[in-house]
mmCIF file of C-alpha atoms in Angstrom:
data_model
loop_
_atom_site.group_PDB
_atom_site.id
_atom_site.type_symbol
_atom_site.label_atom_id
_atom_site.label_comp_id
_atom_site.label_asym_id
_atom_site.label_seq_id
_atom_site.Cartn_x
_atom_site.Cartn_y
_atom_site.Cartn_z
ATOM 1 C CA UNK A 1 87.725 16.648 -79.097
ATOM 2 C CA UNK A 2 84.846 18.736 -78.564
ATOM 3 C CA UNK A 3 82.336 16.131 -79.864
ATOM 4 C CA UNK A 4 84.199 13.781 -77.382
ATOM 5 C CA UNK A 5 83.760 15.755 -74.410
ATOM 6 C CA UNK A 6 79.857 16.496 -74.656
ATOM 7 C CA UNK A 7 79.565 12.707 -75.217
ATOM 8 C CA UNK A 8 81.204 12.103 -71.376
ATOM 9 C CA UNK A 9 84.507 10.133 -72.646
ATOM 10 C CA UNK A 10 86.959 12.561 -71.258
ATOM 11 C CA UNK A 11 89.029 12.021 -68.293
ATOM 12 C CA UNK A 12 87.467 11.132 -65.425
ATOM 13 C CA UNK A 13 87.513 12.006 -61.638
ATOM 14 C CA UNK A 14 89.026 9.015 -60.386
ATOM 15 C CA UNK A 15 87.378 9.233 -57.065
ATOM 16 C CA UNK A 16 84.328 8.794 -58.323
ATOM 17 C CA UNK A 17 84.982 6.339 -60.556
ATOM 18 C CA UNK A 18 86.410 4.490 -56.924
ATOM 19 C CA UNK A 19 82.922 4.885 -55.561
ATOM 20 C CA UNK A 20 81.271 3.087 -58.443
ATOM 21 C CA UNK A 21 83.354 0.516 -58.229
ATOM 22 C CA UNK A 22 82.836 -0.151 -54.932
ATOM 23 C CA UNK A 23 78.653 0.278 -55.455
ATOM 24 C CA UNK A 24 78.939 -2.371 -58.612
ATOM 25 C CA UNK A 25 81.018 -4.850 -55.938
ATOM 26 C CA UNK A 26 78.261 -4.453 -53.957
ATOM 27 C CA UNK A 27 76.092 -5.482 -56.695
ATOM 28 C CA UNK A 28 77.431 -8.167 -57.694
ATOM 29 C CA UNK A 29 76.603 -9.704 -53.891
ATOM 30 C CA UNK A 30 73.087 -10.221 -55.422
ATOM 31 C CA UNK A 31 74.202 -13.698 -56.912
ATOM 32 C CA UNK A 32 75.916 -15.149 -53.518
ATOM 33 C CA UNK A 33 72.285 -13.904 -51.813
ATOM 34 C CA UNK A 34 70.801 -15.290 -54.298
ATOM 35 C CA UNK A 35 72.165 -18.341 -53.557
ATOM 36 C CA UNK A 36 71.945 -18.337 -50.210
ATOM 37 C CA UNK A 37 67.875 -17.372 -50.436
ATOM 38 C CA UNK A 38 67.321 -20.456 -53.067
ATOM 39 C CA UNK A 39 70.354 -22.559 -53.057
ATOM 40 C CA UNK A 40 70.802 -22.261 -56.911
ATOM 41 C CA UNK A 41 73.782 -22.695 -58.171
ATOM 42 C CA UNK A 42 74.418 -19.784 -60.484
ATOM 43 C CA UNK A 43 76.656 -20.574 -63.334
ATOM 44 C CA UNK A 44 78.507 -18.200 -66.288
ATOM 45 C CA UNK A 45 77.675 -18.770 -69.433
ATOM 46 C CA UNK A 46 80.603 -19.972 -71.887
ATOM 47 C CA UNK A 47 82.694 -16.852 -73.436
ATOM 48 C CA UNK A 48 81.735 -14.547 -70.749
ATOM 49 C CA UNK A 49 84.367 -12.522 -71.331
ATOM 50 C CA UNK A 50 83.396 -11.675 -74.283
ATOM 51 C CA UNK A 51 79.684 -11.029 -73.508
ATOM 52 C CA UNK A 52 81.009 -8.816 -70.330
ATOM 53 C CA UNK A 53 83.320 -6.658 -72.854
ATOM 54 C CA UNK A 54 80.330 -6.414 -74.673
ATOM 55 C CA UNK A 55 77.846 -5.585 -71.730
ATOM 56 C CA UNK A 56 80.042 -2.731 -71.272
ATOM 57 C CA UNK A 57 79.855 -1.859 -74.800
ATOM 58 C CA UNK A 58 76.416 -1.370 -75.402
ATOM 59 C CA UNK A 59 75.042 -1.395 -71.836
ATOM 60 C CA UNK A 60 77.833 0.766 -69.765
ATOM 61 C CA UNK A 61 79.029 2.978 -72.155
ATOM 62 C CA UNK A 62 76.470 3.281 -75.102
ATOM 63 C CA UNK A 63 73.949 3.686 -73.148
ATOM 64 C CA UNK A 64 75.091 6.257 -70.801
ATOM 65 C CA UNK A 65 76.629 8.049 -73.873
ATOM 66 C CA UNK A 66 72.537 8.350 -75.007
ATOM 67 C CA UNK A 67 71.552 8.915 -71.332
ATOM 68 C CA UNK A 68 73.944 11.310 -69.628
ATOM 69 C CA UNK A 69 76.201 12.409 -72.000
ATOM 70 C CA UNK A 70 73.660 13.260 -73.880
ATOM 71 C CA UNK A 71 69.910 13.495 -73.130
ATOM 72 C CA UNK A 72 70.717 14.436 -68.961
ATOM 73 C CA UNK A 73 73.276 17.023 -70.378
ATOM 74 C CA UNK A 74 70.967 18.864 -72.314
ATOM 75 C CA UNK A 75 68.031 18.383 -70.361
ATOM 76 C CA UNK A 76 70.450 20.217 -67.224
ATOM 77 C CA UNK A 77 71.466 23.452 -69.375
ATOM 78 C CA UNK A 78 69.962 26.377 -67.437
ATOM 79 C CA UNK A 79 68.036 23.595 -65.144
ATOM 80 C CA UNK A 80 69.244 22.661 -61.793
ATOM 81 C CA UNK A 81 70.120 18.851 -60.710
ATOM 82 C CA UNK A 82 66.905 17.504 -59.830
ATOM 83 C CA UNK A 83 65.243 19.169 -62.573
ATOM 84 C CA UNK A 84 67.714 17.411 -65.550
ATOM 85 C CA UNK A 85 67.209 14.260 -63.479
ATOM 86 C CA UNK A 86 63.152 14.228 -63.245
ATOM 87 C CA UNK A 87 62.998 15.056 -67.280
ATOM 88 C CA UNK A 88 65.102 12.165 -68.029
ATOM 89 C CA UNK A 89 63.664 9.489 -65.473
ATOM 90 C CA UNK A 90 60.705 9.191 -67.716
ATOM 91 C CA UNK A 91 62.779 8.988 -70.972
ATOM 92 C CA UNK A 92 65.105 5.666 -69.543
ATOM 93 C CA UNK A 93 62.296 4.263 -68.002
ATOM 94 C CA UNK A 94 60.219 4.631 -71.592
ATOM 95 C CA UNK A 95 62.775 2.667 -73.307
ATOM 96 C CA UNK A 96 62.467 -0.229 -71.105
ATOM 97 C CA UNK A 97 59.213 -1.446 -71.772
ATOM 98 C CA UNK A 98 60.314 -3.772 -74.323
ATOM 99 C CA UNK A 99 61.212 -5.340 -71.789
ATOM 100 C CA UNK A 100 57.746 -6.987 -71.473
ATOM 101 C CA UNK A 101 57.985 -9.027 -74.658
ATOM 102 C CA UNK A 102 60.788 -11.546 -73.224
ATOM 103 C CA UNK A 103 60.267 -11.264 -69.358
ATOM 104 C CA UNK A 104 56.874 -10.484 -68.613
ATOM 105 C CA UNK A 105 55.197 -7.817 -66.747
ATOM 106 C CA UNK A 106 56.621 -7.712 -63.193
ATOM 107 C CA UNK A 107 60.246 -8.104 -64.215
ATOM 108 C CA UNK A 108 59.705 -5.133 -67.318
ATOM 109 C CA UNK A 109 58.148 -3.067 -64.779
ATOM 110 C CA UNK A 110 60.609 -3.584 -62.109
ATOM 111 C CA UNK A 111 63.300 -2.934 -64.861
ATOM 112 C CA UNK A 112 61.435 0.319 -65.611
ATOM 113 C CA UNK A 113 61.901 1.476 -61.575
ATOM 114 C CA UNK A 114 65.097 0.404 -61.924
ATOM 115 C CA UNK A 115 66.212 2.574 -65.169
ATOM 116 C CA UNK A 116 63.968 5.812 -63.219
ATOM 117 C CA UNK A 117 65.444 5.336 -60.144
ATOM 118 C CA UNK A 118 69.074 4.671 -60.812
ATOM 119 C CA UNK A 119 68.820 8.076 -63.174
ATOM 120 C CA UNK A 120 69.825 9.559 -59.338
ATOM 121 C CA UNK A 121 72.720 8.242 -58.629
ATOM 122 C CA UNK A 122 74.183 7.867 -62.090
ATOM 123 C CA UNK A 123 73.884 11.693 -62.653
ATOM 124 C CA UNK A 124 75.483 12.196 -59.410
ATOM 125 C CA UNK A 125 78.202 10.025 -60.931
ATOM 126 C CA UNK A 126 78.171 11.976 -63.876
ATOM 127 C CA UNK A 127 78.542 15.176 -62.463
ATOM 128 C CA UNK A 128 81.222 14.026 -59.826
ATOM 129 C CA UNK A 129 83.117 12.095 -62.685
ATOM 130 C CA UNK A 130 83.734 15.376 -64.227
ATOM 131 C CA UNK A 131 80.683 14.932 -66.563
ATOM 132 C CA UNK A 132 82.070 12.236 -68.084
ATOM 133 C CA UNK A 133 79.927 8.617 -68.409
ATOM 134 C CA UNK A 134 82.685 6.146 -66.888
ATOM 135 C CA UNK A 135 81.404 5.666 -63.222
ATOM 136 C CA UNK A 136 77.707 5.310 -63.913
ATOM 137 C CA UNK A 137 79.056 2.900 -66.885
ATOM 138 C CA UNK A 138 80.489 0.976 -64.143
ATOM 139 C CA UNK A 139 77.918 0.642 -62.319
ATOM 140 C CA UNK A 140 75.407 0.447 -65.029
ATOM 141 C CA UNK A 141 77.458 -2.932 -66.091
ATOM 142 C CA UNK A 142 77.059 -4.018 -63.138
ATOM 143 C CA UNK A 143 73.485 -4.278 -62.711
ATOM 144 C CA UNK A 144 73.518 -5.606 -66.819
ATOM 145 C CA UNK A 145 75.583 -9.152 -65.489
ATOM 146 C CA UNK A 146 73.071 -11.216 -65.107
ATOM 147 C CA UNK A 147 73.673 -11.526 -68.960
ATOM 148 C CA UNK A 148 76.865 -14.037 -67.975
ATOM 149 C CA UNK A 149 74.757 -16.251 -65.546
ATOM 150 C CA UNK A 150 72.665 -18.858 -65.927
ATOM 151 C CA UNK A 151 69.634 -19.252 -63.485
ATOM 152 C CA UNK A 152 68.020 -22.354 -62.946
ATOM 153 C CA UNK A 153 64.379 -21.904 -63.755
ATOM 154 C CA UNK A 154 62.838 -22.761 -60.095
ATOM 155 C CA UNK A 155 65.230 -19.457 -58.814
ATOM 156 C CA UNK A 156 64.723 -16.790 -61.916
ATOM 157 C CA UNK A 157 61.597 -15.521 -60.112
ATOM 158 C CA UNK A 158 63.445 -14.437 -57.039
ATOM 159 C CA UNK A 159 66.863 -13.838 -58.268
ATOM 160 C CA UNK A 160 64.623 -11.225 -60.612
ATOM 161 C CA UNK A 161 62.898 -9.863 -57.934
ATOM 162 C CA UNK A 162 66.457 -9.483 -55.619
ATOM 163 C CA UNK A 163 68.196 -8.315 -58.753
ATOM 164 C CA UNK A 164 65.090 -5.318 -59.025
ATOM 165 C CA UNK A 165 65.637 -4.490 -55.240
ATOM 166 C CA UNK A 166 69.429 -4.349 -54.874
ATOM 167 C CA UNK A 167 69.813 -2.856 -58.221
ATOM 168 C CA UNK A 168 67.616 0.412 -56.297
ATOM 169 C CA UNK A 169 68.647 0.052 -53.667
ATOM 170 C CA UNK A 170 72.914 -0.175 -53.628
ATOM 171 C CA UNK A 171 73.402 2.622 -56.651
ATOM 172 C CA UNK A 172 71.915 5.015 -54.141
ATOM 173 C CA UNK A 173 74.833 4.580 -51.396
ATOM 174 C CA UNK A 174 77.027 6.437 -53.870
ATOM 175 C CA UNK A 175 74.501 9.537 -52.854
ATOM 176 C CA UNK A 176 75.973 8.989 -49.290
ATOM 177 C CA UNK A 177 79.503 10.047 -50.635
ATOM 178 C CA UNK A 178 79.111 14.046 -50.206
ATOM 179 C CA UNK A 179 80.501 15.654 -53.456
ATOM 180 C CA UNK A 180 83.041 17.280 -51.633
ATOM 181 C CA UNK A 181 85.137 14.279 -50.502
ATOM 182 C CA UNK A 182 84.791 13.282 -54.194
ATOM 183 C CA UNK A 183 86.907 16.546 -55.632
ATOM 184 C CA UNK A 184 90.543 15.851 -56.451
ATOM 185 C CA UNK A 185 93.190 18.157 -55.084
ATOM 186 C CA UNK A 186 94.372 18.037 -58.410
ATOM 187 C CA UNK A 187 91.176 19.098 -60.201
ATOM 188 C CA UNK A 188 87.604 20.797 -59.274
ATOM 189 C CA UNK A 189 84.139 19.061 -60.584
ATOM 190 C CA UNK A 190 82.795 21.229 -63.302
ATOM 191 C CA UNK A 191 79.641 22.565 -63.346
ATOM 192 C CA UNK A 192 77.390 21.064 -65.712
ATOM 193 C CA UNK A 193 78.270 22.939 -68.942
ATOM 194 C CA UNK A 194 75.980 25.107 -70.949
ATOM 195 C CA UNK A 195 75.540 23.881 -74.707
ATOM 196 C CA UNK A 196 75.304 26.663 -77.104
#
């Protein structure tokens, strides 16, 4: 239970996992705008399903298992907020420069502002969740669907470069939820815990 709880998969604060929700909604506007911008037509890939359950898998959950429940939760013990989060931005952004072997320079280094930047508001949803990883593994998802879509090849340049902006951009609105409209009545947000 213990191991469970340090890892973020307890129960969460269903407020905030409301507010990521609505964030990844707004998210997932990027392929209508897309659209509209190019006039693609955007289509999912056969057995998405499937590939969705498993962008959550690995994307949502195992990654924000290794990034909040883990290296942001040690990295905050006897650290405040902003600290935790500036020694971890480098660390996500780091592991997305393979990025550059499939998609080139602009889109790996866009992906690496992306991972840096949306460190913010995914350890505020942390934190707010009741330190658990299911509202940042929302919205983490999220940003990961353009694994379901296909993009015809005159629009991936731009549907890359709106995917980069509103994937900063949007995850930061959850910031503009003050953490006090996010506590339950029924239970407080912890502190971030200190590991022995």
């Amino acid at each position: 239970r213990a191991a469970v709880r340090h890892l973020g998969l307890g129960r969460p604060n269903p407020r905030a996992v409301a507010v990521a929700a609505a964030v990844s909604v707004l998210i997932l506007l990027v392929y209508p705008l897309t659209t509209a911008v190019t006039g693609a037509d955007i289509q999912l890939v056969a057995n998405w399903p499937w590939i969705l359950l498993g962008v959550f898998a690995f994307h949502g959950l195992a990654e924000e298992i290794v990034w909040r429940g883990f290296a942001f939760r040690r990295l905050s013990v006897g650290r405040p907020f902003r600290t935790a989060v500036l020694l971890t931005m480098p660390l996500i952004a780091a592991a997305h420069i393979p990025v550059v072997v499939n998609n080139g320079v602009v889109v790996a280094i866009g992906a690496m502002l992306v991972a840096a930047v949306t460190s913010i508001p995914f350890s505020y949803l942390y934190v707010t969740g009741r330190c658990t990883i299911w509202a940042p593994a929302l919205v983490h998802t999220a940003i990961d669907t353009f694994k379901l879509v296909v993009i015809p090849a005159a629009a991936v340049t731009t549907f890359s470069l709106l995917l980069i902006a509103v994937s900063i951009v949007v995850p930061l609105l959850a910031l503009a939820v003050p953490r006090r409209l996010l506590k339950s009545s029924a239970t407080s947000i912890p502190e971030m815990e200190t590991v022995k």
